[in-house]
PDB file of C-alpha atoms in Angstrom:
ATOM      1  CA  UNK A   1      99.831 -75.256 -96.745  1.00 63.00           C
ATOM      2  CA  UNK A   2      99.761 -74.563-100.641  1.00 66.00           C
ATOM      3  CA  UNK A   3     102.972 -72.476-101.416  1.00 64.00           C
ATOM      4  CA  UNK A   4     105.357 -74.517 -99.442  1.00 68.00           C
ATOM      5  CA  UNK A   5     103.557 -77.937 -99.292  1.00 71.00           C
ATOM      6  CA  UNK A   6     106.192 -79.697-101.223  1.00 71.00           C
ATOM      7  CA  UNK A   7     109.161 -78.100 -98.551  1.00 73.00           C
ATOM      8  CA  UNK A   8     106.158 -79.539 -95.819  1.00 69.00           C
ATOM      9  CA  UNK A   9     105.803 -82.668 -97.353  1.00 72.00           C
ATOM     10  CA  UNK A  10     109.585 -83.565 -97.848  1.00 73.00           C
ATOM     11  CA  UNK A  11     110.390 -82.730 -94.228  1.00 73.00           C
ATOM     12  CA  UNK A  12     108.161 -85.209 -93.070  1.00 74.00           C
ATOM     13  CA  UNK A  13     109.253 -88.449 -93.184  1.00 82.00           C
ATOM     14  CA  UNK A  14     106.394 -89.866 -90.876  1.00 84.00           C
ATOM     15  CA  UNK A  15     104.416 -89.377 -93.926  1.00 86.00           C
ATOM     16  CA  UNK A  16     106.699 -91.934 -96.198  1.00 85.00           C
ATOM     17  CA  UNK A  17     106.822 -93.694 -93.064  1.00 89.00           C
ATOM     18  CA  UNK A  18     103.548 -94.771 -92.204  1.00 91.00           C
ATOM     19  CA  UNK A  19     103.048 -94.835 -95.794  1.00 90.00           C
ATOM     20  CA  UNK A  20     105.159 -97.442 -96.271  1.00 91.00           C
ATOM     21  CA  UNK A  21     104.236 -99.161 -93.784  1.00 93.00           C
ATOM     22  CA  UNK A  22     100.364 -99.346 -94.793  1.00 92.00           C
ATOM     23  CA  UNK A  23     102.104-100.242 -98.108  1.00 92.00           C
ATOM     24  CA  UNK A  24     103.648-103.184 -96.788  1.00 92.00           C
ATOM     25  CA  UNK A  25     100.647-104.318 -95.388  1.00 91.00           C
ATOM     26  CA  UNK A  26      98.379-104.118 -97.968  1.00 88.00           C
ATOM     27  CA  UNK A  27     101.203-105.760-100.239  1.00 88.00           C
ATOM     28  CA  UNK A  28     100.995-109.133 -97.830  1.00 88.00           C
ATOM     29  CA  UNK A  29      96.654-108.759 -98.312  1.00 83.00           C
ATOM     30  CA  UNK A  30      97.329-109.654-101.884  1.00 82.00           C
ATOM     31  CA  UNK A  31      98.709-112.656-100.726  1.00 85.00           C
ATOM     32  CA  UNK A  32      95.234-113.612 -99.324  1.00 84.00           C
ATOM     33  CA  UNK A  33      93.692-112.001-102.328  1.00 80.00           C
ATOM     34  CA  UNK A  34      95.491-114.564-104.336  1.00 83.00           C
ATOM     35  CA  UNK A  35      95.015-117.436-102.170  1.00 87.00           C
ATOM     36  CA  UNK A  36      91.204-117.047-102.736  1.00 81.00           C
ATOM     37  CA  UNK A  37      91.356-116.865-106.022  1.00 82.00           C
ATOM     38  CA  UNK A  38      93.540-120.097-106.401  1.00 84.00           C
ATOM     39  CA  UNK A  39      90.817-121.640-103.845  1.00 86.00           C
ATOM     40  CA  UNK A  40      88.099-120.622-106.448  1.00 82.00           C
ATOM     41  CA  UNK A  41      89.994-121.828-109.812  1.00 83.00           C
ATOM     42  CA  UNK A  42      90.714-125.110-107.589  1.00 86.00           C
ATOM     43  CA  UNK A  43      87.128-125.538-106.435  1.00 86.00           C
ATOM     44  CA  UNK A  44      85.536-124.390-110.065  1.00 81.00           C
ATOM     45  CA  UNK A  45      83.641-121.834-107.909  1.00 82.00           C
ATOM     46  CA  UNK A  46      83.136-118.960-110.063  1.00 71.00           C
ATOM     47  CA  UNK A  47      83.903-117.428-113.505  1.00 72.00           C
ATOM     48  CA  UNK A  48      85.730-114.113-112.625  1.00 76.00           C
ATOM     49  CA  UNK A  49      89.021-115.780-111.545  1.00 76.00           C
ATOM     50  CA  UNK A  50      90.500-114.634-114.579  1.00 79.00           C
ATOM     51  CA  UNK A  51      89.066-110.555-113.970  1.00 80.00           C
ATOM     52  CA  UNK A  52      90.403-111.075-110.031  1.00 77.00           C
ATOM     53  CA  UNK A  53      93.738-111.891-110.809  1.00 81.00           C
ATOM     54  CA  UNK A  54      93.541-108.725-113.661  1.00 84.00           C
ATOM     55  CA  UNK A  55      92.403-106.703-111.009  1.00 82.00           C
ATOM     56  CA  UNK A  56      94.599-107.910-108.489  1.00 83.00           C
ATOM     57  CA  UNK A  57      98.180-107.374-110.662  1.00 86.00           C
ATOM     58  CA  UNK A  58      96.540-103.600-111.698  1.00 87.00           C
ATOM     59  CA  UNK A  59      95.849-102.390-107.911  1.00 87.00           C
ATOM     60  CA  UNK A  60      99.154-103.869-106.828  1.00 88.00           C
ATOM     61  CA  UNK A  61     100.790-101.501-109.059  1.00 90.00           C
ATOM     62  CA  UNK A  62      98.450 -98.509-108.224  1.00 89.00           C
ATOM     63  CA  UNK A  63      99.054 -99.229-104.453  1.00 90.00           C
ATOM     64  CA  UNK A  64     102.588 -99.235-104.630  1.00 91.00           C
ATOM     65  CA  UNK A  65     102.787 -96.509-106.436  1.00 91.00           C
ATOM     66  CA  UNK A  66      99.857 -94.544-104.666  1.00 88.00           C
ATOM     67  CA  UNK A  67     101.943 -91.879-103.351  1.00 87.00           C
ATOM     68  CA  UNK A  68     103.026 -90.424-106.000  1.00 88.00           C
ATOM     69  CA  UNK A  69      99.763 -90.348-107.570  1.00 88.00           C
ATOM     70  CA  UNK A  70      98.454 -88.820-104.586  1.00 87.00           C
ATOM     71  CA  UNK A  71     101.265 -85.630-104.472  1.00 85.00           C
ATOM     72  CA  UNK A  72     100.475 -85.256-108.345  1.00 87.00           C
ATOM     73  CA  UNK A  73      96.696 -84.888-107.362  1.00 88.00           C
ATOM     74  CA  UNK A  74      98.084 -82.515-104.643  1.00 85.00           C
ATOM     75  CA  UNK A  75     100.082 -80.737-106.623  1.00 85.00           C
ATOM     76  CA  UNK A  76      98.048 -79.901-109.581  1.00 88.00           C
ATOM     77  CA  UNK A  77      95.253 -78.363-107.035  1.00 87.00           C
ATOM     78  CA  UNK A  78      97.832 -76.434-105.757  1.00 84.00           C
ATOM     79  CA  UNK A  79      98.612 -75.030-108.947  1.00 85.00           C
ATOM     80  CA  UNK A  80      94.899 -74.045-109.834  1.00 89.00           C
ATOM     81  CA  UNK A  81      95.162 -72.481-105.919  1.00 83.00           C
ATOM     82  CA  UNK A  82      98.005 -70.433-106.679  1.00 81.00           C
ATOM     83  CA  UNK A  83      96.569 -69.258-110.043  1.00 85.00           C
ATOM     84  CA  UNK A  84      93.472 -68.486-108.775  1.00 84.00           C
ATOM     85  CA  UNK A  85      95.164 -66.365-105.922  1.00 78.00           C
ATOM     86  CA  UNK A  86      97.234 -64.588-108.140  1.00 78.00           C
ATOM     87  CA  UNK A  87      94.654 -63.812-110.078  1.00 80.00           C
ATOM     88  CA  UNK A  88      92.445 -62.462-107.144  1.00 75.00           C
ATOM     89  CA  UNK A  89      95.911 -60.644-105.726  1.00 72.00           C
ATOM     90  CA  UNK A  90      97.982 -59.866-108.582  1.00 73.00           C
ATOM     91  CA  UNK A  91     101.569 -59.905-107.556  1.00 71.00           C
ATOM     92  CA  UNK A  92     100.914 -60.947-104.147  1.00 66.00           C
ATOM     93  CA  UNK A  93     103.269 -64.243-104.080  1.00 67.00           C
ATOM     94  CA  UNK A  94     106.287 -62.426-105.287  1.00 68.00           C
ATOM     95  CA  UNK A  95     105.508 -59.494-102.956  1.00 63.00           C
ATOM     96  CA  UNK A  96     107.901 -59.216 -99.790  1.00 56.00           C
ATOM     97  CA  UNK A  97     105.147 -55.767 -98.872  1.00 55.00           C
ATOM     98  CA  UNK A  98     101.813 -57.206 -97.049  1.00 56.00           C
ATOM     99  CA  UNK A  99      99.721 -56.978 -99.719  1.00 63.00           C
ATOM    100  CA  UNK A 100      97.133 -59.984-100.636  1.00 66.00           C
ATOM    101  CA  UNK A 101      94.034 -60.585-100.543  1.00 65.00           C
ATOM    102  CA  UNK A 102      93.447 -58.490 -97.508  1.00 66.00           C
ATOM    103  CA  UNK A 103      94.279 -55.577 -99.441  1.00 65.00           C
ATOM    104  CA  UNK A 104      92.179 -56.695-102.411  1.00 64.00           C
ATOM    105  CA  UNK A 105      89.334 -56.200 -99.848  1.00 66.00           C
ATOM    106  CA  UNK A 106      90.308 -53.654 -97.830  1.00 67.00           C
ATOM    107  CA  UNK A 107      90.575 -51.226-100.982  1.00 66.00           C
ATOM    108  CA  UNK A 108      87.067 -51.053-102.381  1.00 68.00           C
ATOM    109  CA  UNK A 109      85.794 -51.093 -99.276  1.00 66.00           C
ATOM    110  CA  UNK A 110      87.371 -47.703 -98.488  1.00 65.00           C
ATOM    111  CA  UNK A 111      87.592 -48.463 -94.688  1.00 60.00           C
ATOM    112  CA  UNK A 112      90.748 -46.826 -94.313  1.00 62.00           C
ATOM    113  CA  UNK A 113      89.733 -43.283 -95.325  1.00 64.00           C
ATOM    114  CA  UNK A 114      87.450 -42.854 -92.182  1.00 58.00           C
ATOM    115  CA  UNK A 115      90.798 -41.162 -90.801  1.00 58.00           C
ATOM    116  CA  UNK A 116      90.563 -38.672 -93.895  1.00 62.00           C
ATOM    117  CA  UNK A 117      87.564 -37.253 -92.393  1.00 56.00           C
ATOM    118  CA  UNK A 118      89.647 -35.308 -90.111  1.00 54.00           C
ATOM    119  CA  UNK A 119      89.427 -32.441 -92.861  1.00 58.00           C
ATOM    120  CA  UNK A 120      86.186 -31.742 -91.915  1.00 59.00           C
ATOM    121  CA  UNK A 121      83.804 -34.014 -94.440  1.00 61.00           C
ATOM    122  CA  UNK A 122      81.985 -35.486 -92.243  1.00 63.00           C
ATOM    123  CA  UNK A 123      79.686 -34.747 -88.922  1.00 69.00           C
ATOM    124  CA  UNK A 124      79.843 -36.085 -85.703  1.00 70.00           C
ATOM    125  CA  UNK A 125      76.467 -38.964 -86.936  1.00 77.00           C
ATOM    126  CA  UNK A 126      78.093 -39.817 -89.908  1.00 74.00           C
ATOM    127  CA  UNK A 127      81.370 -39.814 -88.501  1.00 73.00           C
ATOM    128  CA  UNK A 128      79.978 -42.582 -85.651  1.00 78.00           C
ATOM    129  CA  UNK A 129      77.683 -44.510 -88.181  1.00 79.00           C
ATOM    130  CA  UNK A 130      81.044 -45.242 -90.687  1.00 75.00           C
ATOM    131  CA  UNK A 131      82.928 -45.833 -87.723  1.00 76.00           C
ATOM    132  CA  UNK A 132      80.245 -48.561 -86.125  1.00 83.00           C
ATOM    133  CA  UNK A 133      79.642 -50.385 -90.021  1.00 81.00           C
ATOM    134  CA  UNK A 134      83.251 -50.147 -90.743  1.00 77.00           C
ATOM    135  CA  UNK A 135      84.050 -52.385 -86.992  1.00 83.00           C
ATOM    136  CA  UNK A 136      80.899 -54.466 -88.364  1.00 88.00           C
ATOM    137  CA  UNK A 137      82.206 -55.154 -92.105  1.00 82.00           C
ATOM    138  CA  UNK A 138      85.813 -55.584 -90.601  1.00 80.00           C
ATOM    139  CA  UNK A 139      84.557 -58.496 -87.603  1.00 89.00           C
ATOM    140  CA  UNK A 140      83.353 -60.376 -90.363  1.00 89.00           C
ATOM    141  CA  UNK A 141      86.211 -60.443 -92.421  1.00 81.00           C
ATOM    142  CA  UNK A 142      88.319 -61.375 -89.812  1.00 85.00           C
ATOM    143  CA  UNK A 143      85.926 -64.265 -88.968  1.00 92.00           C
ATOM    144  CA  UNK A 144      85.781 -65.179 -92.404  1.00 88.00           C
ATOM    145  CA  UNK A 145      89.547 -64.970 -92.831  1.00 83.00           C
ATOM    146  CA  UNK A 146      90.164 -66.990 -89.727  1.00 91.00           C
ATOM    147  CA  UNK A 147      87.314 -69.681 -90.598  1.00 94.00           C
ATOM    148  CA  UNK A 148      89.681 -70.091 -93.773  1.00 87.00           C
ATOM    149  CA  UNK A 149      92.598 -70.029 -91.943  1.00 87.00           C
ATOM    150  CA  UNK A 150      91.573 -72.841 -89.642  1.00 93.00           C
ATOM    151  CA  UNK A 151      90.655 -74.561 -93.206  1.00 92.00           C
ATOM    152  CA  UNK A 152      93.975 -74.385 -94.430  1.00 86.00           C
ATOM    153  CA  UNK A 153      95.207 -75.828 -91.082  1.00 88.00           C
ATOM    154  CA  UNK A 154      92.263 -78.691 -91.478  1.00 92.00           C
ATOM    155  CA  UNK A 155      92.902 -79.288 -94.927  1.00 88.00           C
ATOM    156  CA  UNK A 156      96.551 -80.197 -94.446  1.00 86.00           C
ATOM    157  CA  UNK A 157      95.953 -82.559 -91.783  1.00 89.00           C
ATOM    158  CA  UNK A 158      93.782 -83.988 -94.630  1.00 91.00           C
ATOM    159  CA  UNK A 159      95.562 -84.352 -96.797  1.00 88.00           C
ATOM    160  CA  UNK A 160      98.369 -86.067 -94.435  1.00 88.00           C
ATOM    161  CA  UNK A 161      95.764 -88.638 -93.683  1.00 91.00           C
ATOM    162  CA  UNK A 162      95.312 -89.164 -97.926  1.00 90.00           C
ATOM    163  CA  UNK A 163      98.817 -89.622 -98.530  1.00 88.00           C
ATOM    164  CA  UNK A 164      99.115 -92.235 -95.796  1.00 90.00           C
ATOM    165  CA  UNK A 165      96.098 -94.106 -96.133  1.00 90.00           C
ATOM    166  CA  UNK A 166      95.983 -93.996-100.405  1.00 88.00           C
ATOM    167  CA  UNK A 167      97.265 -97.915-100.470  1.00 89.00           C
ATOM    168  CA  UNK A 168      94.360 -99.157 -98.737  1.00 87.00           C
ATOM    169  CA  UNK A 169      91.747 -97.037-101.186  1.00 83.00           C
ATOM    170  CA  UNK A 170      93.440 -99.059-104.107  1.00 81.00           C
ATOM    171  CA  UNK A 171      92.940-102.467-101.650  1.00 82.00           C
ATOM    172  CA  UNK A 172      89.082-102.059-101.147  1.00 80.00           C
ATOM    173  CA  UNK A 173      88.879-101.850-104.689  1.00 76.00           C
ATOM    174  CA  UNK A 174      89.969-105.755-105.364  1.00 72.00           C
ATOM    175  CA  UNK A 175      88.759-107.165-102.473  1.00 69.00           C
ATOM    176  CA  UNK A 176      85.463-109.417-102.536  1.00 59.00           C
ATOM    177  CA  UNK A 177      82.497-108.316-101.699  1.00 59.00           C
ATOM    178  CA  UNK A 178      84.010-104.493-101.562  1.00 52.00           C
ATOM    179  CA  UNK A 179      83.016-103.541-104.445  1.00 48.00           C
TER     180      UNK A 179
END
């Protein structure tokens, strides 16, 4: 959801889809938008015609191009994702071995060398004592790695839901009484 969201993103056309289609409809709201402020400057009702119409021409850019602003958002947390990984798991992305952040865990934690204690370094107590905190310290970093996993997963959905509905967060901004 990070790595390949671009290949995700572009392989969707649902999402330029429905986009456009929420694009289209907020496009036709400016009509209305417009029509009330010509009903104001007709009737001499208020002094912010001028501002609405401002507003109005600014947000009908933004909305239309509210994708795109929305994948650069995207994009540049994706970057500070990636650098932050890499940085936690040095060589990790350009790694075809499993190594990641797992392994980054796995190492100072030494869990692995309760099967060295075959060469007699331990007793039986100790020997059942690593064993029982090592299952311990290990369930909880696979529920912590599967909590993220599942926040990855909810995350993208997200995100999908941003890049369809951006246009009408631009809308709510011009319309009266939304402010």
């Amino acid at each position: 959801t990070i790595v390949d969201m671009k290949k995700n993103l572009e392989n969707a056309n649902t999402i330029n889809e429905a986009w456009g289609f929420i694009r289209d409809v907020a496009n036709m709201g400016f009509i209305f938008v417009l029509l009330y402020a010509a009903i104001k400057t007709i009737l001499g009702i208020g002094s912010d015609v001028k501002k609405l119409i401002v507003n109005i021409v600014v947000v009908a850019i933004l909305v239309n191009f509210s994708l795109f602003f929305t994948k650069v958002v995207i994009d540049a947390s994706n970057v500070l994702a990636i650098t932050l990984y890499d940085a936690m798991a040095p060589g990790a992305l350009n790694s075809s071995v499993s190594v990641g952040l797992a392994g980054q865990m796995m190492e100072p934690l030494k869990l692995t060398s309760i099967f060295k204690a075959a060469d007699g370094g331990l007793s039986g107590s100790k020997l059942f004592t690593i064993g029982v905190m090592g299952t311990i310290v290990t369930l909880i970093a696979t529920f912590v790695f599967f909590a993220i996993a599942i926040m990855f997963v909810i995350r993208f959905v997200v995100l999908v839901f941003v890049l369809i509905l951006s246009p009408i967060a631009f809308v709510a901004h011009v319309l009266p009484g939304l402010d």
